[in-house]
Amino acid sequence: MTPLLPIHPSPLPLESEIGYLLRLGAANDFHSLTWQQNYRRHMGLPPTNFDDFVELTTGHGPDVLRNLWGPSCSDLPIQSFKKLGIKTTYWSLDHRRWCPDCLREQSYWKAEWLITLQVACPHHRRLLQELCPACGQLVGWYSGGLTHCRCGQDLTAAAHIPASANLLQISQRICDKLSEATEISVPPNKLLTINHGLTRLLAAVQLPRLLDLIWALGCYGHFGSLKKSLKVHGHHRMDVALPILESAAEMLVQWPDAFHSFMQQASDQSQAHALHLHLFAGPHLLALNRALNHPELHFVRHEFERFVSAHWKGVIAARHRFAADTSTEHSTILAKEAMAMLGISRRKLATLINEGHIRGWYQQSKGSLRFFVVDRASVRQFQQNCAGKLFTLAETAEYLATTIPRVRLLVQAELLKAAHRPNGHNLRRNHWVFEKSQLDMLLGGLTLEIHPTPECDSVMSLEKICRARSRDGADFVTILQAIQAGELKCIARDPSHHGIRGLLLDRQQFEDWFTERLRFKEFFTMRPAAHYLGLKEHVLYWLRDRRLLSGFTYPNEASHLSLPKTALDQLKARYAWGKSLEEMTGYGRKSASRALINRGIVPVTGPTVDGGTTYLFLREDIQRFMASQHSATEHTTQGVEHGQK
């Protein structure tokens, strides 16, 4: 296939996708990033994604495009794996950020500069630049050229602002983790002395979790006085992100001493003998401990629990799983420790002792108190032979990471079989019995692998689906029935959650399944009707109030207002908006309405007509306009050919 553009430079290793579009345009004498929108419109190219557009215009195949990473323009979507599982909040397309020395030497925009938490260049030991040296304004992607601001200033001529040693170490770790995630090797940085302790500490931490770690430590370290420390406005700006990153860099480079000093200041030492941990640690330390719950970040929780063990005088055995057990292996233990080992209540422990499964007795103190003690060996033997096979109703809900009413709902729907259930109206929780094998079968077996990046866009958790789509027909029971019927498949597990909350489904498979279900529905409530039409829910109410949408009814004495599918199909056949407008006109989705209005096509409703939020046009008006445009184009072409003859 012959490339459409005459000059097509090869992508460079770890170049950003949006930066390559800028460099590709500059090589072909296009001086702004808007060239790709004008070019696609001029050439009549259909809506496409980034890879297809670059392959069509340059001829570069997938092997060459694997050098490009990070987000691209909104109208040229990328494949989800190009974001490397990094949260959207850590990618910044609000404005450019660059190292003037790197840009002068190599003349391309690196993918790491798009990461919000990358604020320094470890190779040139300087802070990145985001303001124009001349006009002092943020340099946007759609203004200015490859290496120039819109005011004409050369972006490679900025003054050198040195970065701190701690910040350079963190920036180098981000560079290294980005190279590991993309499997693109880069030359080692010989100008920076590597902190080997930090390298060992973060060896098993992948890039998405490293960014979570830096962000959480920095926010709680710098904004600890705020109620919601993780919600920082304008974090994509250097002046906002820099103190956060300095705080996190100090803790990580001087780990664990600096982290312990931070916890010493954040905790209330006067509450060392308090009964509850939250009085001593405070809400921010507990929130930080919960935020970093991924297995790759357990070293942070280990240090947190080591600090609590050393400074808090309360009972920690039942609250911390990383604290070292310093107690001597006595032959007898307290009933509380036996209950924790077996995960049962005091009443159940007493029942097991009365039935002879475990040895236990009361010891009398010098006063009037009695201590319930248990033989450690008998507890361990019971734990190995019998424990964990049968569950009560409450234990089943905890194992499945759901609620007790939902467990009863699963039994009613015959998705879960109880080994024993109480007769009549006796529904006490401790009278239900479930086998562990039945619970594991409901969870998809124990063969599901751990997903390395559960936050990526290619998967969805079952819990998230139920929260967002229950009103649309994808409720808790329906999803599980589809999984057991083979219509949907659990592909992996989220390591941060257990039970049903940790089940992950393929997003595309779910969307296809959900769309197929909508095809066979006869009546739609407002939210699924909006999904079917590709509109927001409030737009349907607006169309109803303007009498552009009719046919509302209450089918089968339902309590919610519904619309028949025929009414929705009639609306789609009469009017055009959004994606259908783009397909009919060839304009971009965001610019099609404005282009039609400028050419004299009057919308039925919209912001400039009646204050609505979405433009709707009559399809016959658009078809008439497109036909006139087509005839005018043919007339012009015939006139040019006649003149040439």
PDB file of N, CA, C and O in Angstrom, residues 228-281:
ATOM      1  N   LYS A 228      -9.623  15.342  52.402  1.00  0.00           N
ATOM      2  CA  LYS A 228      -9.450  14.385  51.312  1.00  0.00           C
ATOM      3  C   LYS A 228      -8.134  14.700  50.623  1.00  0.00           C
ATOM      4  O   LYS A 228      -8.083  15.436  49.632  1.00  0.00           O
ATOM      5  N   SER A 229      -7.059  14.139  51.157  1.00  0.00           N
ATOM      6  CA  SER A 229      -5.720  14.514  50.709  1.00  0.00           C
ATOM      7  C   SER A 229      -5.433  14.078  49.285  1.00  0.00           C
ATOM      8  O   SER A 229      -4.601  14.693  48.604  1.00  0.00           O
ATOM      9  N   LEU A 230      -6.053  13.007  48.801  1.00  0.00           N
ATOM     10  CA  LEU A 230      -5.752  12.494  47.467  1.00  0.00           C
ATOM     11  C   LEU A 230      -6.416  13.302  46.360  1.00  0.00           C
ATOM     12  O   LEU A 230      -6.052  13.143  45.193  1.00  0.00           O
ATOM     13  N   LYS A 231      -7.397  14.134  46.698  1.00  0.00           N
ATOM     14  CA  LYS A 231      -8.107  14.922  45.686  1.00  0.00           C
ATOM     15  C   LYS A 231      -7.484  16.311  45.636  1.00  0.00           C
ATOM     16  O   LYS A 231      -7.854  17.206  46.391  1.00  0.00           O
ATOM     17  N   VAL A 232      -6.500  16.470  44.747  1.00  0.00           N
ATOM     18  CA  VAL A 232      -5.739  17.711  44.626  1.00  0.00           C
ATOM     19  C   VAL A 232      -6.125  18.375  43.311  1.00  0.00           C
ATOM     20  O   VAL A 232      -5.964  17.787  42.234  1.00  0.00           O
ATOM     21  N   HIS A 233      -6.623  19.595  43.381  1.00  0.00           N
ATOM     22  CA  HIS A 233      -7.029  20.317  42.178  1.00  0.00           C
ATOM     23  C   HIS A 233      -5.794  20.806  41.419  1.00  0.00           C
ATOM     24  O   HIS A 233      -4.846  21.321  41.999  1.00  0.00           O
ATOM     25  N   GLY A 234      -5.811  20.634  40.099  1.00  0.00           N
ATOM     26  CA  GLY A 234      -4.723  21.123  39.258  1.00  0.00           C
ATOM     27  C   GLY A 234      -3.439  20.344  39.408  1.00  0.00           C
ATOM     28  O   GLY A 234      -2.345  20.899  39.253  1.00  0.00           O
ATOM     29  N   HIS A 235      -3.533  19.040  39.695  1.00  0.00           N
ATOM     30  CA  HIS A 235      -2.316  18.263  39.935  1.00  0.00           C
ATOM     31  C   HIS A 235      -1.462  18.093  38.688  1.00  0.00           C
ATOM     32  O   HIS A 235      -0.315  17.660  38.787  1.00  0.00           O
ATOM     33  N   HIS A 236      -2.009  18.408  37.479  1.00  0.00           N
ATOM     34  CA  HIS A 236      -1.216  18.294  36.267  1.00  0.00           C
ATOM     35  C   HIS A 236      -0.273  19.476  36.084  1.00  0.00           C
ATOM     36  O   HIS A 236       0.555  19.460  35.168  1.00  0.00           O
ATOM     37  N   ARG A 237      -0.392  20.501  36.945  1.00  0.00           N
ATOM     38  CA  ARG A 237       0.514  21.642  36.882  1.00  0.00           C
ATOM     39  C   ARG A 237       1.773  21.359  37.687  1.00  0.00           C
ATOM     40  O   ARG A 237       1.737  20.757  38.759  1.00  0.00           O
ATOM     41  N   MET A 238       2.909  21.818  37.180  1.00  0.00           N
ATOM     42  CA  MET A 238       4.193  21.576  37.834  1.00  0.00           C
ATOM     43  C   MET A 238       4.242  22.189  39.229  1.00  0.00           C
ATOM     44  O   MET A 238       4.756  21.570  40.171  1.00  0.00           O
ATOM     45  N   ASP A 239       3.723  23.417  39.392  1.00  0.00           N
ATOM     46  CA  ASP A 239       3.813  24.072  40.683  1.00  0.00           C
ATOM     47  C   ASP A 239       2.983  23.364  41.749  1.00  0.00           C
ATOM     48  O   ASP A 239       3.264  23.492  42.945  1.00  0.00           O
ATOM     49  N   VAL A 240       1.953  22.601  41.335  1.00  0.00           N
ATOM     50  CA  VAL A 240       1.147  21.826  42.282  1.00  0.00           C
ATOM     51  C   VAL A 240       1.768  20.455  42.542  1.00  0.00           C
ATOM     52  O   VAL A 240       1.823  19.991  43.685  1.00  0.00           O
ATOM     53  N   ALA A 241       2.254  19.798  41.491  1.00  0.00           N
ATOM     54  CA  ALA A 241       2.775  18.432  41.625  1.00  0.00           C
ATOM     55  C   ALA A 241       4.147  18.393  42.269  1.00  0.00           C
ATOM     56  O   ALA A 241       4.495  17.398  42.927  1.00  0.00           O
ATOM     57  N   LEU A 242       4.961  19.442  42.108  1.00  0.00           N
ATOM     58  CA  LEU A 242       6.348  19.391  42.561  1.00  0.00           C
ATOM     59  C   LEU A 242       6.488  19.175  44.066  1.00  0.00           C
ATOM     60  O   LEU A 242       7.239  18.280  44.492  1.00  0.00           O
ATOM     61  N   PRO A 243       5.791  19.921  44.936  1.00  0.00           N
ATOM     62  CA  PRO A 243       5.938  19.639  46.381  1.00  0.00           C
ATOM     63  C   PRO A 243       5.410  18.264  46.779  1.00  0.00           C
ATOM     64  O   PRO A 243       5.942  17.652  47.713  1.00  0.00           O
ATOM     65  N   ILE A 244       4.412  17.767  46.074  1.00  0.00           N
ATOM     66  CA  ILE A 244       3.911  16.416  46.361  1.00  0.00           C
ATOM     67  C   ILE A 244       4.988  15.384  46.061  1.00  0.00           C
ATOM     68  O   ILE A 244       5.250  14.465  46.855  1.00  0.00           O
ATOM     69  N   LEU A 245       5.649  15.526  44.915  1.00  0.00           N
ATOM     70  CA  LEU A 245       6.668  14.563  44.518  1.00  0.00           C
ATOM     71  C   LEU A 245       7.917  14.679  45.383  1.00  0.00           C
ATOM     72  O   LEU A 245       8.590  13.680  45.650  1.00  0.00           O
ATOM     73  N   GLU A 246       8.266  15.891  45.822  1.00  0.00           N
ATOM     74  CA  GLU A 246       9.415  16.048  46.720  1.00  0.00           C
ATOM     75  C   GLU A 246       9.170  15.307  48.032  1.00  0.00           C
ATOM     76  O   GLU A 246      10.074  14.661  48.575  1.00  0.00           O
ATOM     77  N   SER A 247       7.940  15.404  48.551  1.00  0.00           N
ATOM     78  CA  SER A 247       7.604  14.718  49.800  1.00  0.00           C
ATOM     79  C   SER A 247       7.683  13.208  49.634  1.00  0.00           C
ATOM     80  O   SER A 247       8.252  12.504  50.478  1.00  0.00           O
ATOM     81  N   ALA A 248       7.129  12.679  48.523  1.00  0.00           N
ATOM     82  CA  ALA A 248       7.182  11.233  48.280  1.00  0.00           C
ATOM     83  C   ALA A 248       8.604  10.769  48.028  1.00  0.00           C
ATOM     84  O   ALA A 248       9.015   9.692  48.487  1.00  0.00           O
ATOM     85  N   ALA A 249       9.399  11.566  47.287  1.00  0.00           N
ATOM     86  CA  ALA A 249      10.776  11.172  46.979  1.00  0.00           C
ATOM     87  C   ALA A 249      11.613  11.073  48.246  1.00  0.00           C
ATOM     88  O   ALA A 249      12.428  10.155  48.397  1.00  0.00           O
ATOM     89  N   GLU A 250      11.417  11.992  49.179  1.00  0.00           N
ATOM     90  CA  GLU A 250      12.180  11.941  50.430  1.00  0.00           C
ATOM     91  C   GLU A 250      11.869  10.665  51.210  1.00  0.00           C
ATOM     92  O   GLU A 250      12.770  10.012  51.748  1.00  0.00           O
ATOM     93  N   MET A 251      10.572  10.290  51.268  1.00  0.00           N
ATOM     94  CA  MET A 251      10.211   9.065  52.000  1.00  0.00           C
ATOM     95  C   MET A 251      10.804   7.829  51.354  1.00  0.00           C
ATOM     96  O   MET A 251      11.317   6.927  52.043  1.00  0.00           O
ATOM     97  N   LEU A 252      10.753   7.732  50.009  1.00  0.00           N
ATOM     98  CA  LEU A 252      11.198   6.520  49.338  1.00  0.00           C
ATOM     99  C   LEU A 252      12.714   6.406  49.318  1.00  0.00           C
ATOM    100  O   LEU A 252      13.261   5.307  49.496  1.00  0.00           O
ATOM    101  N   VAL A 253      13.413   7.503  49.091  1.00  0.00           N
ATOM    102  CA  VAL A 253      14.878   7.447  49.045  1.00  0.00           C
ATOM    103  C   VAL A 253      15.442   7.133  50.423  1.00  0.00           C
ATOM    104  O   VAL A 253      16.436   6.395  50.549  1.00  0.00           O
ATOM    105  N   GLN A 254      14.824   7.657  51.468  1.00  0.00           N
ATOM    106  CA  GLN A 254      15.304   7.408  52.834  1.00  0.00           C
ATOM    107  C   GLN A 254      14.420   6.392  53.551  1.00  0.00           C
ATOM    108  O   GLN A 254      14.146   6.520  54.735  1.00  0.00           O
ATOM    109  N   TRP A 255      13.951   5.392  52.801  1.00  0.00           N
ATOM    110  CA  TRP A 255      13.076   4.362  53.364  1.00  0.00           C
ATOM    111  C   TRP A 255      13.870   3.429  54.273  1.00  0.00           C
ATOM    112  O   TRP A 255      14.988   3.057  53.948  1.00  0.00           O
ATOM    113  N   PRO A 256      13.309   3.003  55.421  1.00  0.00           N
ATOM    114  CA  PRO A 256      11.980   3.346  55.966  1.00  0.00           C
ATOM    115  C   PRO A 256      12.016   4.458  57.020  1.00  0.00           C
ATOM    116  O   PRO A 256      11.002   4.758  57.611  1.00  0.00           O
ATOM    117  N   ASP A 257      13.220   5.023  57.260  1.00  0.00           N
ATOM    118  CA  ASP A 257      13.345   5.992  58.359  1.00  0.00           C
ATOM    119  C   ASP A 257      12.459   7.214  58.142  1.00  0.00           C
ATOM    120  O   ASP A 257      11.776   7.669  59.072  1.00  0.00           O
ATOM    121  N   ALA A 258      12.479   7.763  56.913  1.00  0.00           N
ATOM    122  CA  ALA A 258      11.670   8.949  56.647  1.00  0.00           C
ATOM    123  C   ALA A 258      10.179   8.636  56.757  1.00  0.00           C
ATOM    124  O   ALA A 258       9.384   9.477  57.201  1.00  0.00           O
ATOM    125  N   PHE A 259       9.772   7.423  56.353  1.00  0.00           N
ATOM    126  CA  PHE A 259       8.366   7.035  56.459  1.00  0.00           C
ATOM    127  C   PHE A 259       7.950   6.916  57.921  1.00  0.00           C
ATOM    128  O   PHE A 259       6.852   7.333  58.300  1.00  0.00           O
ATOM    129  N   HIS A 260       8.828   6.378  58.759  1.00  0.00           N
ATOM    130  CA  HIS A 260       8.522   6.282  60.192  1.00  0.00           C
ATOM    131  C   HIS A 260       8.452   7.671  60.827  1.00  0.00           C
ATOM    132  O   HIS A 260       7.616   7.908  61.716  1.00  0.00           O
ATOM    133  N   SER A 261       9.318   8.607  60.381  1.00  0.00           N
ATOM    134  CA  SER A 261       9.257   9.978  60.901  1.00  0.00           C
ATOM    135  C   SER A 261       7.942  10.642  60.523  1.00  0.00           C
ATOM    136  O   SER A 261       7.333  11.365  61.325  1.00  0.00           O
ATOM    137  N   PHE A 262       7.491  10.382  59.289  1.00  0.00           N
ATOM    138  CA  PHE A 262       6.200  10.924  58.852  1.00  0.00           C
ATOM    139  C   PHE A 262       5.067  10.365  59.699  1.00  0.00           C
ATOM    140  O   PHE A 262       4.163  11.111  60.134  1.00  0.00           O
ATOM    141  N   MET A 263       5.068   9.058  59.955  1.00  0.00           N
ATOM    142  CA  MET A 263       4.010   8.459  60.759  1.00  0.00           C
ATOM    143  C   MET A 263       4.079   8.937  62.205  1.00  0.00           C
ATOM    144  O   MET A 263       3.041   9.077  62.870  1.00  0.00           O
ATOM    145  N   GLN A 264       5.296   9.195  62.699  1.00  0.00           N
ATOM    146  CA  GLN A 264       5.450   9.712  64.058  1.00  0.00           C
ATOM    147  C   GLN A 264       4.773  11.068  64.195  1.00  0.00           C
ATOM    148  O   GLN A 264       4.103  11.355  65.206  1.00  0.00           O
ATOM    149  N   GLN A 265       4.900  11.926  63.174  1.00  0.00           N
ATOM    150  CA  GLN A 265       4.282  13.243  63.216  1.00  0.00           C
ATOM    151  C   GLN A 265       2.771  13.172  62.979  1.00  0.00           C
ATOM    152  O   GLN A 265       2.019  13.972  63.537  1.00  0.00           O
ATOM    153  N   ALA A 266       2.337  12.214  62.137  1.00  0.00           N
ATOM    154  CA  ALA A 266       0.914  12.131  61.799  1.00  0.00           C
ATOM    155  C   ALA A 266       0.082  11.480  62.900  1.00  0.00           C
ATOM    156  O   ALA A 266      -1.123  11.734  63.000  1.00  0.00           O
ATOM    157  N   SER A 267       0.688  10.629  63.722  1.00  0.00           N
ATOM    158  CA  SER A 267      -0.062   9.917  64.765  1.00  0.00           C
ATOM    159  C   SER A 267      -0.141  10.756  66.040  1.00  0.00           C
ATOM    160  O   SER A 267       0.631  11.690  66.245  1.00  0.00           O
ATOM    161  N   ASP A 268      -1.082  10.395  66.886  1.00  0.00           N
ATOM    162  CA  ASP A 268      -1.276  11.066  68.179  1.00  0.00           C
ATOM    163  C   ASP A 268      -0.633  10.208  69.257  1.00  0.00           C
ATOM    164  O   ASP A 268      -1.201   9.216  69.717  1.00  0.00           O
ATOM    165  N   GLN A 269       0.585  10.603  69.680  1.00  0.00           N
ATOM    166  CA  GLN A 269       1.327   9.789  70.641  1.00  0.00           C
ATOM    167  C   GLN A 269       0.668   9.764  72.013  1.00  0.00           C
ATOM    168  O   GLN A 269       0.918   8.857  72.805  1.00  0.00           O
ATOM    169  N   SER A 270      -0.179  10.746  72.291  1.00  0.00           N
ATOM    170  CA  SER A 270      -0.876  10.743  73.586  1.00  0.00           C
ATOM    171  C   SER A 270      -1.935   9.655  73.669  1.00  0.00           C
ATOM    172  O   SER A 270      -2.436   9.362  74.758  1.00  0.00           O
ATOM    173  N   GLN A 271      -2.290   9.051  72.492  1.00  0.00           N
ATOM    174  CA  GLN A 271      -3.302   7.996  72.459  1.00  0.00           C
ATOM    175  C   GLN A 271      -2.663   6.612  72.295  1.00  0.00           C
ATOM    176  O   GLN A 271      -3.277   5.705  71.750  1.00  0.00           O
ATOM    177  N   ALA A 272      -1.426   6.455  72.767  1.00  0.00           N
ATOM    178  CA  ALA A 272      -0.728   5.176  72.606  1.00  0.00           C
ATOM    179  C   ALA A 272      -1.423   4.042  73.342  1.00  0.00           C
ATOM    180  O   ALA A 272      -1.322   2.879  72.941  1.00  0.00           O
ATOM    181  N   HIS A 273      -2.146   4.354  74.412  1.00  0.00           N
ATOM    182  CA  HIS A 273      -2.848   3.325  75.186  1.00  0.00           C
ATOM    183  C   HIS A 273      -4.345   3.304  74.874  1.00  0.00           C
ATOM    184  O   HIS A 273      -5.124   2.693  75.612  1.00  0.00           O
ATOM    185  N   ALA A 274      -4.746   3.952  73.801  1.00  0.00           N
ATOM    186  CA  ALA A 274      -6.168   3.975  73.440  1.00  0.00           C
ATOM    187  C   ALA A 274      -6.639   2.585  73.041  1.00  0.00           C
ATOM    188  O   ALA A 274      -5.870   1.761  72.511  1.00  0.00           O
ATOM    189  N   LEU A 275      -7.929   2.323  73.270  1.00  0.00           N
ATOM    190  CA  LEU A 275      -8.482   1.013  72.948  1.00  0.00           C
ATOM    191  C   LEU A 275      -8.574   0.797  71.444  1.00  0.00           C
ATOM    192  O   LEU A 275      -8.329  -0.300  70.944  1.00  0.00           O
ATOM    193  N   HIS A 276      -8.897   1.847  70.686  1.00  0.00           N
ATOM    194  CA  HIS A 276      -9.093   1.732  69.245  1.00  0.00           C
ATOM    195  C   HIS A 276      -7.913   2.332  68.496  1.00  0.00           C
ATOM    196  O   HIS A 276      -7.401   3.399  68.857  1.00  0.00           O
ATOM    197  N   LEU A 277      -7.521   1.675  67.416  1.00  0.00           N
ATOM    198  CA  LEU A 277      -6.352   2.096  66.648  1.00  0.00           C
ATOM    199  C   LEU A 277      -6.558   3.455  65.991  1.00  0.00           C
ATOM    200  O   LEU A 277      -5.608   4.241  65.868  1.00  0.00           O
ATOM    201  N   HIS A 278      -7.781   3.759  65.538  1.00  0.00           N
ATOM    202  CA  HIS A 278      -7.997   5.010  64.809  1.00  0.00           C
ATOM    203  C   HIS A 278      -7.753   6.232  65.689  1.00  0.00           C
ATOM    204  O   HIS A 278      -7.436   7.312  65.180  1.00  0.00           O
ATOM    205  N   LEU A 279      -7.867   6.082  67.019  1.00  0.00           N
ATOM    206  CA  LEU A 279      -7.578   7.208  67.899  1.00  0.00           C
ATOM    207  C   LEU A 279      -6.092   7.510  67.921  1.00  0.00           C
ATOM    208  O   LEU A 279      -5.685   8.669  68.064  1.00  0.00           O
ATOM    209  N   PHE A 280      -5.276   6.484  67.774  1.00  0.00           N
ATOM    210  CA  PHE A 280      -3.824   6.673  67.772  1.00  0.00           C
ATOM    211  C   PHE A 280      -3.301   7.046  66.395  1.00  0.00           C
ATOM    212  O   PHE A 280      -2.568   8.034  66.237  1.00  0.00           O
ATOM    213  N   ALA A 281      -3.662   6.285  65.374  1.00  0.00           N
ATOM    214  CA  ALA A 281      -3.104   6.508  64.040  1.00  0.00           C
ATOM    215  C   ALA A 281      -3.758   7.676  63.322  1.00  0.00           C
ATOM    216  O   ALA A 281      -3.111   8.347  62.509  1.00  0.00           O
TER     217      ALA A 281
END
